[in-house]
Amino acid sequence: MDNFEFLNPTKIIFGRGTENQVGREVKKFSSSCLLHYGGGSIRKSGLYDRVVASLKEAGVRFAELGGVQPNPRVGLVREGIELCRKHKLEFVLAVGGGSVIDSAKAIAVGVPYTGDVWDFFTGKLLPETKLPVGSILTIPAAGSEASHSCVITNDEGMLKRPLNMEMNRPSFAIMNPELTFSLPPYQTACGVSDIMAHVMERYFTLTPKVDFTDRLCEATLKTVIGNAPIVLEKPDDYDARAEIMWASTIAHNNLLSTGRIGDFGSHLIEHELSGINDVAHGAGLAVVFPAWMKYVQKKMLPRFVQFAVRVWNVEQWFDDPERTAREGIRRLEEFFVRIGMPVRLGEIGLGESHLDEIVRKTLIGRGETVGNVIKLGREDIRGVLKLAL
Ligand code: NZQ
Ligand code: ZN
């Protein structure tokens, strides 16, 4: 196990009715906030009205900015920054999924900065200060509610870039599984795919002797694999929704990274898929991840065997470990298909003609390779993508 430091300061407020506490929670930080949300699901579900009532009851003054689109754009982030400055708002409240929370995080770092917020996403410099952010989560998926990451797409060139830093972690996350009952099956499945990818990015490591976090990863995967079919069949199953929701936070709050090195090459490749074609992040991952596994499995065969046996209950062929490993990957792919995810580039409107652009964009600003455990160069990224054709 490697040395590590772990601090996750996000307060989790979990369970039925917890969204009604939001006014009080914001008030602990400020008497004013920007209420930030997406394309309308929170109005349809009635959540918007409950949030507004809670803010008013707590005496929190607010301005609002809706319209965050999946794969959030820097254009709207700039609008949010201006709005905060104009109304002197001191807190950003995100009500929605990863896109809304990431947009809120970007606004929060942009308000005190005199330059253009995109500077932080090109790696030009790191923010020194920011407004506090809190969220009410409506889709378990990205894990942004407690993560140190924030992913924004630049409308010019559709380049999608993360800003990773500890300061990004929100002050609180309100998580009521009932708020996820209204998720359509496709969005639910995209979330499941993203959660699983966050765990697997950490699971496939070359760090030896990490039994405890291996077991945590396997438990998280098995929980999600077991509960996903239940919520797809019965969207208002509270207990199954709750399991998936809590798993989504644990999958990406870095607990599962402690003492080990994760990879994240698949994520960086996928970000360019969703940048180019505006595909949902989870759907893109269901295409890229199994392809990445097929490409790299020989480099860490024992780990792929362990994954197959422990996560997918594959019979272990001791005289043919590659067969065991392949079967684990096949079962993952089969699972993605079963929950309605695409597993080939063609299913998300991409093909051979897009490979050059994806490879080029994946490497922009990153030198010669992506991925921490297995370093993928230009030809490797192309090799992975070819396996997804
Ligand atoms: O916009 P509305 O109307 O709210 O609809 C949303 C959106 O269309 C809908 N939705 C959300 N909650 C709902 C609902 N519909 C009905 N009922 C509900 N309860 O779902 C759609 C997708 O929402 P989005 O926020 O885009 O989903 P997700 O949470 O998967 O976020 C994806 C974004 O997060 C980034 C991704 O790259 C992508 O841009 N990620 C952020 C990470 C982070 N900050 O740590 C890590 C991830 O790896 C990921 O890269
Ligand atoms: Zn992800």
CSV table of C-alpha atoms and ligand atoms in Angstrom, one decimal:
chain,number,residue,atom,x,y,z
A,1,MET,CA,0.0,0.0,0.0
A,2,ASP,CA,1.3,3.5,-0.9
A,3,ASN,CA,1.4,6.4,1.5
A,4,PHE,CA,-1.7,8.6,1.3
A,5,GLU,CA,-3.5,11.6,2.7
A,6,PHE,CA,-7.3,11.6,2.8
A,7,LEU,CA,-9.6,14.4,3.7
A,8,ASN,CA,-13.1,14.7,2.4
A,9,PRO,CA,-14.8,17.6,4.0
A,10,THR,CA,-18.2,17.4,2.2
A,11,LYS,CA,-21.0,17.0,4.7
A,12,ILE,CA,-23.5,14.4,3.4
A,13,ILE,CA,-27.1,14.9,4.4
A,14,PHE,CA,-28.8,11.7,3.2
A,15,GLY,CA,-32.4,10.5,3.2
A,16,ARG,CA,-36.1,11.3,2.7
A,17,GLY,CA,-37.1,15.0,2.9
A,18,THR,CA,-33.6,16.3,3.4
A,19,GLU,CA,-33.9,18.8,0.6
A,20,ASN,CA,-36.2,20.9,2.9
A,21,GLN,CA,-33.1,21.6,5.0
A,22,VAL,CA,-31.3,23.4,2.2
A,23,GLY,CA,-32.1,27.0,3.4
A,24,ARG,CA,-30.6,26.3,6.8
A,25,GLU,CA,-27.5,24.7,5.4
A,26,VAL,CA,-26.8,27.6,3.0
A,27,LYS,CA,-27.4,30.1,5.8
A,28,LYS,CA,-24.4,28.5,7.7
A,29,PHE,CA,-22.2,30.0,4.9
A,30,SER,CA,-24.0,33.1,3.7
A,31,SER,CA,-27.4,34.9,3.5
A,32,SER,CA,-27.2,35.0,-0.3
A,33,CYS,CA,-26.8,32.5,-3.1
A,34,LEU,CA,-27.0,31.7,-6.8
A,35,LEU,CA,-29.5,29.0,-7.3
A,36,HIS,CA,-28.2,27.0,-10.3
A,37,TYR,CA,-30.0,24.2,-12.1
A,38,GLY,CA,-30.4,22.4,-15.4
A,39,GLY,CA,-33.0,22.1,-18.1
A,40,GLY,CA,-36.2,21.7,-16.2
A,41,SER,CA,-36.4,18.4,-14.4
A,42,ILE,CA,-36.4,20.1,-11.0
A,43,ARG,CA,-39.4,22.3,-12.0
A,44,LYS,CA,-41.3,19.3,-13.3
A,45,SER,CA,-40.7,17.2,-10.1
A,46,GLY,CA,-41.7,20.1,-7.7
A,47,LEU,CA,-38.2,20.2,-6.2
A,48,TYR,CA,-37.7,23.7,-7.4
A,49,ASP,CA,-40.6,25.0,-5.3
A,50,ARG,CA,-39.4,23.2,-2.2
A,51,VAL,CA,-35.9,24.6,-2.6
A,52,VAL,CA,-37.2,28.2,-3.1
A,53,ALA,CA,-39.5,27.8,-0.1
A,54,SER,CA,-36.7,26.6,2.1
A,55,LEU,CA,-34.3,29.4,1.0
A,56,LYS,CA,-37.0,32.0,1.7
A,57,GLU,CA,-37.9,30.5,5.1
A,58,ALA,CA,-34.2,30.7,6.1
A,59,GLY,CA,-33.9,34.3,4.9
A,60,VAL,CA,-31.5,33.5,2.1
A,61,ARG,CA,-31.6,36.1,-0.7
A,62,PHE,CA,-31.0,34.5,-4.2
A,63,ALA,CA,-30.8,35.0,-7.9
A,64,GLU,CA,-31.2,32.0,-10.2
A,65,LEU,CA,-29.6,30.6,-13.3
A,66,GLY,CA,-31.1,27.5,-15.0
A,67,GLY,CA,-30.3,26.0,-18.4
A,68,VAL,CA,-27.2,24.0,-17.6
A,69,GLN,CA,-26.9,21.3,-20.3
A,70,PRO,CA,-25.3,17.9,-19.9
A,71,ASN,CA,-21.6,18.4,-20.7
A,72,PRO,CA,-21.8,21.9,-19.2
A,73,ARG,CA,-20.6,24.8,-21.2
A,74,VAL,CA,-18.2,27.6,-20.2
A,75,GLY,CA,-20.5,30.1,-21.8
A,76,LEU,CA,-23.2,29.6,-19.1
A,77,VAL,CA,-20.4,29.5,-16.4
A,78,ARG,CA,-19.4,33.0,-17.5
A,79,GLU,CA,-23.0,34.2,-17.2
A,80,GLY,CA,-23.2,32.7,-13.7
A,81,ILE,CA,-20.0,34.5,-12.7
A,82,GLU,CA,-21.5,37.9,-13.9
A,83,LEU,CA,-24.7,37.2,-12.1
A,84,CYS,CA,-22.9,36.5,-8.8
A,85,ARG,CA,-20.9,39.7,-9.1
A,86,LYS,CA,-23.9,41.8,-10.1
A,87,HIS,CA,-26.0,40.6,-7.1
A,88,LYS,CA,-23.1,40.2,-4.7
A,89,LEU,CA,-23.9,36.5,-4.1
A,90,GLU,CA,-21.6,34.6,-1.8
A,91,PHE,CA,-22.6,31.0,-2.3
A,92,VAL,CA,-23.4,28.7,-5.2
A,93,LEU,CA,-26.2,26.2,-4.8
A,94,ALA,CA,-26.4,23.5,-7.4
A,95,VAL,CA,-29.6,21.5,-7.8
A,96,GLY,CA,-29.2,18.7,-10.3
A,97,GLY,CA,-26.6,16.3,-11.5
A,98,GLY,CA,-22.9,16.3,-12.2
A,99,SER,CA,-23.3,18.9,-15.0
A,100,VAL,CA,-25.0,21.4,-12.7
A,101,ILE,CA,-22.6,20.8,-9.9
A,102,ASP,CA,-19.6,21.2,-12.1
A,103,SER,CA,-21.0,24.3,-13.6
A,104,ALA,CA,-21.5,25.6,-10.0
A,105,LYS,CA,-18.0,24.7,-9.1
A,106,ALA,CA,-16.6,26.6,-12.1
A,107,ILE,CA,-18.7,29.7,-11.3
A,108,ALA,CA,-17.4,29.5,-7.7
A,109,VAL,CA,-13.8,29.7,-8.8
A,110,GLY,CA,-14.5,32.3,-11.5
A,111,VAL,CA,-16.2,34.9,-9.3
A,112,PRO,CA,-13.1,36.1,-7.4
A,113,TYR,CA,-10.8,35.8,-10.4
A,114,THR,CA,-10.2,38.8,-12.7
A,115,GLY,CA,-9.3,36.9,-15.8
A,116,ASP,CA,-11.3,34.4,-17.9
A,117,VAL,CA,-12.4,31.3,-16.0
A,118,TRP,CA,-11.3,29.0,-18.8
A,119,ASP,CA,-7.7,29.8,-17.8
A,120,PHE,CA,-8.2,27.3,-14.9
A,121,PHE,CA,-9.1,24.5,-17.4
A,122,THR,CA,-6.2,25.0,-19.7
A,123,GLY,CA,-3.8,24.6,-16.8
A,124,LYS,CA,-2.6,28.2,-17.1
A,125,LEU,CA,-3.0,28.7,-13.3
A,126,LEU,CA,-4.8,27.3,-10.3
A,127,PRO,CA,-7.5,29.3,-8.4
A,128,GLU,CA,-6.4,30.7,-5.1
A,129,THR,CA,-9.8,31.2,-3.6
A,130,LYS,CA,-13.5,30.5,-4.4
A,131,LEU,CA,-17.1,30.8,-3.2
A,132,PRO,CA,-18.4,27.9,-1.2
A,133,VAL,CA,-20.7,25.4,-3.1
A,134,GLY,CA,-23.4,23.1,-1.9
A,135,SER,CA,-25.7,20.7,-3.8
A,136,ILE,CA,-28.9,18.9,-3.9
A,137,LEU,CA,-28.2,15.8,-6.0
A,138,THR,CA,-30.8,14.5,-8.4
A,139,ILE,CA,-28.9,11.8,-10.3
A,140,PRO,CA,-26.3,9.4,-8.9
A,141,ALA,CA,-23.6,9.2,-11.5
A,142,ALA,CA,-20.7,11.7,-11.7
A,143,GLY,CA,-19.9,11.8,-7.9
A,144,SER,CA,-19.3,15.5,-8.3
A,145,GLU,CA,-21.2,16.1,-5.1
A,146,ALA,CA,-18.1,15.2,-3.1
A,147,SER,CA,-15.4,15.0,-5.6
A,148,HIS,CA,-12.3,17.2,-6.2
A,149,SER,CA,-13.1,17.5,-9.9
A,150,CYS,CA,-15.0,19.8,-12.2
A,151,VAL,CA,-15.4,19.1,-15.9
A,152,ILE,CA,-16.4,21.9,-18.3
A,153,THR,CA,-16.8,22.0,-22.1
A,154,ASN,CA,-15.6,25.0,-24.1
A,155,ASP,CA,-18.2,25.9,-26.7
A,156,GLU,CA,-15.4,26.9,-29.1
A,157,GLY,CA,-13.9,23.7,-30.4
A,158,MET,CA,-16.0,21.6,-28.0
A,159,LEU,CA,-12.9,20.7,-25.9
A,160,LYS,CA,-13.9,19.1,-22.6
A,161,ARG,CA,-11.4,19.7,-19.7
A,162,PRO,CA,-11.3,18.9,-16.0
A,163,LEU,CA,-10.0,21.1,-13.2
A,164,ASN,CA,-8.9,18.8,-10.3
A,165,MET,CA,-8.0,20.3,-6.9
A,166,GLU,CA,-9.0,19.6,-3.3
A,167,MET,CA,-10.6,23.1,-3.0
A,168,ASN,CA,-13.3,21.9,-5.5
A,169,ARG,CA,-15.0,19.7,-2.9
A,170,PRO,CA,-18.5,21.1,-2.0
A,171,SER,CA,-19.3,22.1,1.5
A,172,PHE,CA,-22.4,19.9,1.6
A,173,ALA,CA,-24.4,17.4,-0.5
A,174,ILE,CA,-28.1,16.8,0.1
A,175,MET,CA,-29.0,13.4,-1.2
A,176,ASN,CA,-32.6,12.1,-1.1
A,177,PRO,CA,-33.0,8.9,-3.1
A,178,GLU,CA,-36.7,9.8,-3.7
A,179,LEU,CA,-35.5,12.7,-6.0
A,180,THR,CA,-34.1,10.1,-8.4
A,181,PHE,CA,-37.4,8.2,-8.9
A,182,SER,CA,-38.1,10.5,-11.9
A,183,LEU,CA,-34.9,9.5,-13.7
A,184,PRO,CA,-35.6,7.9,-17.1
A,185,PRO,CA,-34.1,4.4,-17.6
A,186,TYR,CA,-31.4,5.7,-20.0
A,187,GLN,CA,-30.1,8.3,-17.5
A,188,THR,CA,-30.3,5.8,-14.7
A,189,ALA,CA,-28.1,3.4,-16.7
A,190,CYS,CA,-25.7,6.2,-17.7
A,191,GLY,CA,-25.3,6.9,-14.0
A,192,VAL,CA,-24.6,3.2,-13.2
A,193,SER,CA,-22.0,3.0,-16.0
A,194,ASP,CA,-20.2,6.1,-14.7
A,195,ILE,CA,-20.3,4.9,-11.1
A,196,MET,CA,-18.8,1.5,-12.1
A,197,ALA,CA,-16.2,3.3,-14.3
A,198,HIS,CA,-15.1,5.4,-11.3
A,199,VAL,CA,-14.6,2.3,-9.2
A,200,MET,CA,-12.8,0.4,-12.0
A,201,GLU,CA,-10.5,3.3,-12.8
A,202,ARG,CA,-9.2,2.8,-9.2
A,203,TYR,CA,-9.4,-1.0,-9.1
A,204,PHE,CA,-7.1,-1.6,-12.1
A,205,THR,CA,-3.9,-0.7,-10.4
A,206,LEU,CA,-0.4,-2.1,-10.3
A,207,THR,CA,0.0,-1.1,-6.6
A,208,PRO,CA,0.5,-4.4,-4.8
A,209,LYS,CA,-1.1,-5.4,-1.4
A,210,VAL,CA,-4.2,-3.2,-1.4
A,211,ASP,CA,-6.6,-5.8,-0.2
A,212,PHE,CA,-8.8,-3.5,1.9
A,213,THR,CA,-9.5,-1.1,-1.0
A,214,ASP,CA,-9.8,-4.0,-3.4
A,215,ARG,CA,-12.6,-5.3,-1.3
A,216,LEU,CA,-14.3,-1.9,-1.0
A,217,CYS,CA,-14.2,-1.6,-4.8
A,218,GLU,CA,-15.6,-5.0,-5.3
A,219,ALA,CA,-18.4,-4.3,-2.7
A,220,THR,CA,-19.3,-1.1,-4.5
A,221,LEU,CA,-19.4,-2.7,-7.9
A,222,LYS,CA,-21.5,-5.7,-6.7
A,223,THR,CA,-23.9,-3.3,-4.9
A,224,VAL,CA,-24.5,-1.3,-8.1
A,225,ILE,CA,-24.6,-4.4,-10.3
A,226,GLY,CA,-27.2,-6.0,-8.0
A,227,ASN,CA,-29.4,-2.9,-7.6
A,228,ALA,CA,-29.4,-1.5,-11.2
A,229,PRO,CA,-31.8,-4.0,-12.6
A,230,ILE,CA,-34.1,-3.4,-9.6
A,231,VAL,CA,-34.4,0.3,-10.2
A,232,LEU,CA,-34.8,-0.2,-14.0
A,233,GLU,CA,-37.7,-2.5,-13.3
A,234,LYS,CA,-39.1,-0.4,-10.4
A,235,PRO,CA,-38.0,3.2,-10.5
A,236,ASP,CA,-39.5,4.1,-7.1
A,237,ASP,CA,-37.8,1.3,-5.1
A,238,TYR,CA,-36.4,3.6,-2.4
A,239,ASP,CA,-33.9,1.1,-1.0
A,240,ALA,CA,-32.4,0.1,-4.3
A,241,ARG,CA,-32.2,3.8,-5.3
A,242,ALA,CA,-30.5,4.6,-1.9
A,243,GLU,CA,-27.9,1.9,-2.4
A,244,ILE,CA,-26.9,3.3,-5.8
A,245,MET,CA,-26.9,6.9,-4.6
A,246,TRP,CA,-24.6,6.3,-1.7
A,247,ALA,CA,-22.4,4.0,-3.9
A,248,SER,CA,-22.1,6.9,-6.4
A,249,THR,CA,-20.5,9.2,-3.9
A,250,ILE,CA,-18.2,6.6,-2.4
A,251,ALA,CA,-17.1,5.6,-5.9
A,252,HIS,CA,-15.6,9.0,-6.6
A,253,ASN,CA,-14.8,10.8,-3.3
A,254,ASN,CA,-11.3,9.2,-3.4
A,255,LEU,CA,-11.8,6.8,-0.4
A,256,LEU,CA,-11.3,4.0,-3.0
A,257,SER,CA,-8.1,5.6,-4.2
A,258,THR,CA,-6.4,5.5,-0.8
A,259,GLY,CA,-3.0,3.8,-0.9
A,260,ARG,CA,-3.2,3.0,-4.6
A,261,ILE,CA,-2.7,4.6,-8.0
A,262,GLY,CA,-5.7,4.7,-10.3
A,263,ASP,CA,-5.6,5.1,-14.0
A,264,PHE,CA,-8.3,7.4,-15.5
A,265,GLY,CA,-7.1,7.0,-19.1
A,266,SER,CA,-10.6,5.8,-20.1
A,267,HIS,CA,-12.1,8.9,-18.6
A,268,LEU,CA,-9.8,11.2,-20.5
A,269,ILE,CA,-10.6,9.5,-23.8
A,270,GLU,CA,-14.3,9.5,-23.1
A,271,HIS,CA,-14.4,13.2,-22.3
A,272,GLU,CA,-13.4,13.8,-25.9
A,273,LEU,CA,-16.2,11.6,-27.1
A,274,SER,CA,-18.8,13.6,-25.2
A,275,GLY,CA,-17.1,16.8,-26.2
A,276,ILE,CA,-17.3,15.9,-29.9
A,277,ASN,CA,-20.7,14.3,-30.1
A,278,ASP,CA,-22.4,15.6,-26.9
A,279,VAL,CA,-23.0,11.9,-25.9
A,280,ALA,CA,-23.8,11.3,-22.2
A,281,HIS,CA,-20.6,10.6,-20.2
A,282,GLY,CA,-21.8,7.3,-18.8
A,283,ALA,CA,-22.8,6.0,-22.3
A,284,GLY,CA,-19.4,7.0,-23.6
A,285,LEU,CA,-17.7,5.1,-20.8
A,286,ALA,CA,-19.7,1.9,-21.5
A,287,VAL,CA,-18.1,2.1,-25.0
A,288,VAL,CA,-14.6,3.0,-24.0
A,289,PHE,CA,-14.0,1.0,-20.8
A,290,PRO,CA,-14.4,-2.6,-22.1
A,291,ALA,CA,-12.3,-1.6,-25.1
A,292,TRP,CA,-9.6,-0.3,-22.7
A,293,MET,CA,-9.8,-3.5,-20.7
A,294,LYS,CA,-9.3,-5.7,-23.8
A,295,TYR,CA,-6.3,-3.5,-24.8
A,296,VAL,CA,-4.5,-3.6,-21.5
A,297,GLN,CA,-5.6,-6.9,-19.8
A,298,LYS,CA,-2.3,-8.8,-20.6
A,299,LYS,CA,-0.4,-6.1,-18.7
A,300,MET,CA,-2.1,-6.9,-15.4
A,301,LEU,CA,-3.6,-10.3,-16.0
A,302,PRO,CA,-3.8,-11.4,-12.3
A,303,ARG,CA,-5.9,-8.3,-11.5
A,304,PHE,CA,-8.3,-9.0,-14.4
A,305,VAL,CA,-8.6,-12.6,-13.3
A,306,GLN,CA,-9.5,-11.3,-9.7
A,307,PHE,CA,-12.0,-8.9,-11.2
A,308,ALA,CA,-13.7,-11.7,-13.2
A,309,VAL,CA,-13.8,-14.2,-10.3
A,310,ARG,CA,-14.7,-11.8,-7.4
A,311,VAL,CA,-17.0,-9.3,-9.2
A,312,TRP,CA,-18.6,-11.5,-11.8
A,313,ASN,CA,-18.4,-14.9,-10.2
A,314,VAL,CA,-16.5,-16.4,-13.2
A,315,GLU,CA,-15.2,-19.9,-12.8
A,316,GLN,CA,-11.4,-19.6,-12.6
A,317,TRP,CA,-9.6,-21.6,-15.3
A,318,PHE,CA,-6.3,-21.9,-13.6
A,319,ASP,CA,-4.6,-23.3,-16.7
A,320,ASP,CA,-6.0,-20.4,-18.8
A,321,PRO,CA,-6.0,-17.1,-17.0
A,322,GLU,CA,-6.5,-15.1,-20.1
A,323,ARG,CA,-9.8,-17.0,-20.7
A,324,THR,CA,-10.9,-16.1,-17.2
A,325,ALA,CA,-10.0,-12.5,-17.7
A,326,ARG,CA,-11.8,-12.3,-21.0
A,327,GLU,CA,-14.9,-13.8,-19.5
A,328,GLY,CA,-14.9,-11.0,-16.8
A,329,ILE,CA,-14.8,-8.3,-19.5
A,330,ARG,CA,-17.4,-10.1,-21.6
A,331,ARG,CA,-19.8,-10.2,-18.6
A,332,LEU,CA,-19.2,-6.5,-17.9
A,333,GLU,CA,-20.0,-5.7,-21.6
A,334,GLU,CA,-23.1,-8.0,-21.4
A,335,PHE,CA,-24.2,-6.1,-18.3
A,336,PHE,CA,-23.9,-2.8,-20.0
A,337,VAL,CA,-26.0,-4.1,-22.9
A,338,ARG,CA,-28.6,-5.5,-20.5
A,339,ILE,CA,-29.1,-2.1,-18.8
A,340,GLY,CA,-29.5,-0.4,-22.2
A,341,MET,CA,-26.0,1.1,-22.6
A,342,PRO,CA,-24.2,1.3,-26.0
A,343,VAL,CA,-20.9,-0.7,-26.2
A,344,ARG,CA,-19.7,0.3,-29.7
A,345,LEU,CA,-18.7,3.7,-31.1
A,346,GLY,CA,-21.3,3.3,-33.9
A,347,GLU,CA,-24.1,3.3,-31.4
A,348,ILE,CA,-23.2,6.8,-30.2
A,349,GLY,CA,-22.8,8.2,-33.7
A,350,LEU,CA,-19.0,7.9,-34.0
A,351,GLY,CA,-16.9,5.8,-36.2
A,352,GLU,CA,-13.5,5.3,-37.9
A,353,SER,CA,-13.5,8.8,-39.4
A,354,HIS,CA,-13.6,10.3,-35.9
A,355,LEU,CA,-10.6,8.4,-34.5
A,356,ASP,CA,-8.0,11.0,-35.5
A,357,GLU,CA,-9.9,13.8,-33.9
A,358,ILE,CA,-10.5,11.9,-30.6
A,359,VAL,CA,-6.8,10.9,-30.4
A,360,ARG,CA,-5.7,14.5,-31.1
A,361,LYS,CA,-8.0,16.1,-28.6
A,362,THR,CA,-7.3,13.5,-25.9
A,363,LEU,CA,-3.6,14.5,-26.0
A,364,ILE,CA,-4.0,18.2,-26.2
A,365,GLY,CA,-2.1,19.8,-23.3
A,366,ARG,CA,-1.2,16.4,-21.9
A,367,GLY,CA,2.1,15.6,-23.6
A,368,GLU,CA,2.7,12.2,-25.1
A,369,THR,CA,0.4,9.9,-23.0
A,370,VAL,CA,-2.7,9.6,-20.9
A,371,GLY,CA,-3.4,7.2,-18.0
A,372,ASN,CA,-1.5,6.7,-14.8
A,373,VAL,CA,-1.2,2.9,-14.5
A,374,ILE,CA,-1.0,2.1,-18.2
A,375,LYS,CA,0.4,5.0,-20.2
A,376,LEU,CA,-1.4,5.2,-23.5
A,377,GLY,CA,0.4,7.0,-26.4
A,378,ARG,CA,-1.2,8.1,-29.7
A,379,GLU,CA,-1.2,4.6,-31.2
A,380,ASP,CA,-2.5,3.0,-28.0
A,381,ILE,CA,-5.4,5.4,-27.8
A,382,ARG,CA,-6.2,4.5,-31.4
A,383,GLY,CA,-5.8,0.8,-30.5
A,384,VAL,CA,-8.3,1.2,-27.7
A,385,LEU,CA,-10.8,3.0,-29.9
A,386,LYS,CA,-10.4,0.4,-32.7
A,387,LEU,CA,-11.6,-2.2,-30.3
A,388,ALA,CA,-14.7,-0.1,-29.7
A,389,LEU,CA,-15.6,0.1,-33.4
B,1,NZQ,O1,-31.1,19.3,-16.9
B,1,NZQ,P1,-32.2,18.5,-16.3
B,1,NZQ,O2,-33.6,18.9,-16.8
B,1,NZQ,O3,-32.1,18.5,-14.8
B,1,NZQ,O4,-32.1,17.0,-16.8
B,1,NZQ,C1,-31.0,16.2,-16.5
B,1,NZQ,C2,-30.0,15.9,-17.7
B,1,NZQ,O5,-30.8,16.0,-18.9
B,1,NZQ,C3,-31.4,14.8,-16.2
B,1,NZQ,N1,-31.8,14.6,-14.8
B,1,NZQ,C4,-31.0,14.8,-13.7
B,1,NZQ,N2,-31.7,14.5,-12.6
B,1,NZQ,C5,-33.0,14.1,-13.0
B,1,NZQ,C6,-33.0,14.2,-14.4
B,1,NZQ,N3,-34.1,13.8,-15.1
B,1,NZQ,C7,-35.2,13.4,-14.4
B,1,NZQ,N4,-35.2,13.3,-13.0
B,1,NZQ,C8,-34.1,13.6,-12.3
B,1,NZQ,N5,-34.1,13.4,-11.0
B,1,NZQ,O6,-30.3,13.9,-16.4
B,1,NZQ,C9,-29.6,14.5,-17.5
B,1,NZQ,C10,-28.1,14.3,-17.2
B,1,NZQ,O7,-27.7,15.1,-16.2
B,1,NZQ,P2,-26.2,15.4,-15.9
B,1,NZQ,O8,-26.0,16.3,-14.8
B,1,NZQ,O9,-25.5,15.7,-17.2
B,1,NZQ,O10,-25.7,13.9,-15.5
B,1,NZQ,P3,-24.4,13.4,-14.7
B,1,NZQ,O11,-24.6,13.5,-13.2
B,1,NZQ,O12,-24.1,12.1,-15.3
B,1,NZQ,O13,-23.2,14.5,-15.1
B,1,NZQ,C11,-22.5,14.3,-16.2
B,1,NZQ,C12,-21.4,15.3,-16.2
B,1,NZQ,O14,-20.5,15.2,-15.1
B,1,NZQ,C13,-19.1,15.1,-15.6
B,1,NZQ,C14,-19.3,14.4,-16.9
B,1,NZQ,O15,-18.2,14.6,-17.8
B,1,NZQ,C15,-20.5,15.2,-17.5
B,1,NZQ,O16,-20.1,16.4,-18.0
B,1,NZQ,N6,-18.3,14.4,-14.6
B,1,NZQ,C16,-18.0,15.0,-13.5
B,1,NZQ,C17,-17.1,14.5,-12.6
B,1,NZQ,C18,-16.8,15.2,-11.3
B,1,NZQ,N7,-17.1,16.5,-11.3
B,1,NZQ,O17,-16.2,14.7,-10.4
B,1,NZQ,C19,-16.6,13.1,-12.7
B,1,NZQ,C20,-17.2,12.3,-13.8
B,1,NZQ,O18,-16.3,11.4,-14.2
B,1,NZQ,C21,-17.7,13.1,-15.0
B,1,NZQ,O19,-16.6,13.4,-15.9
B,2,ZN,ZN,-17.0,9.6,-14.8
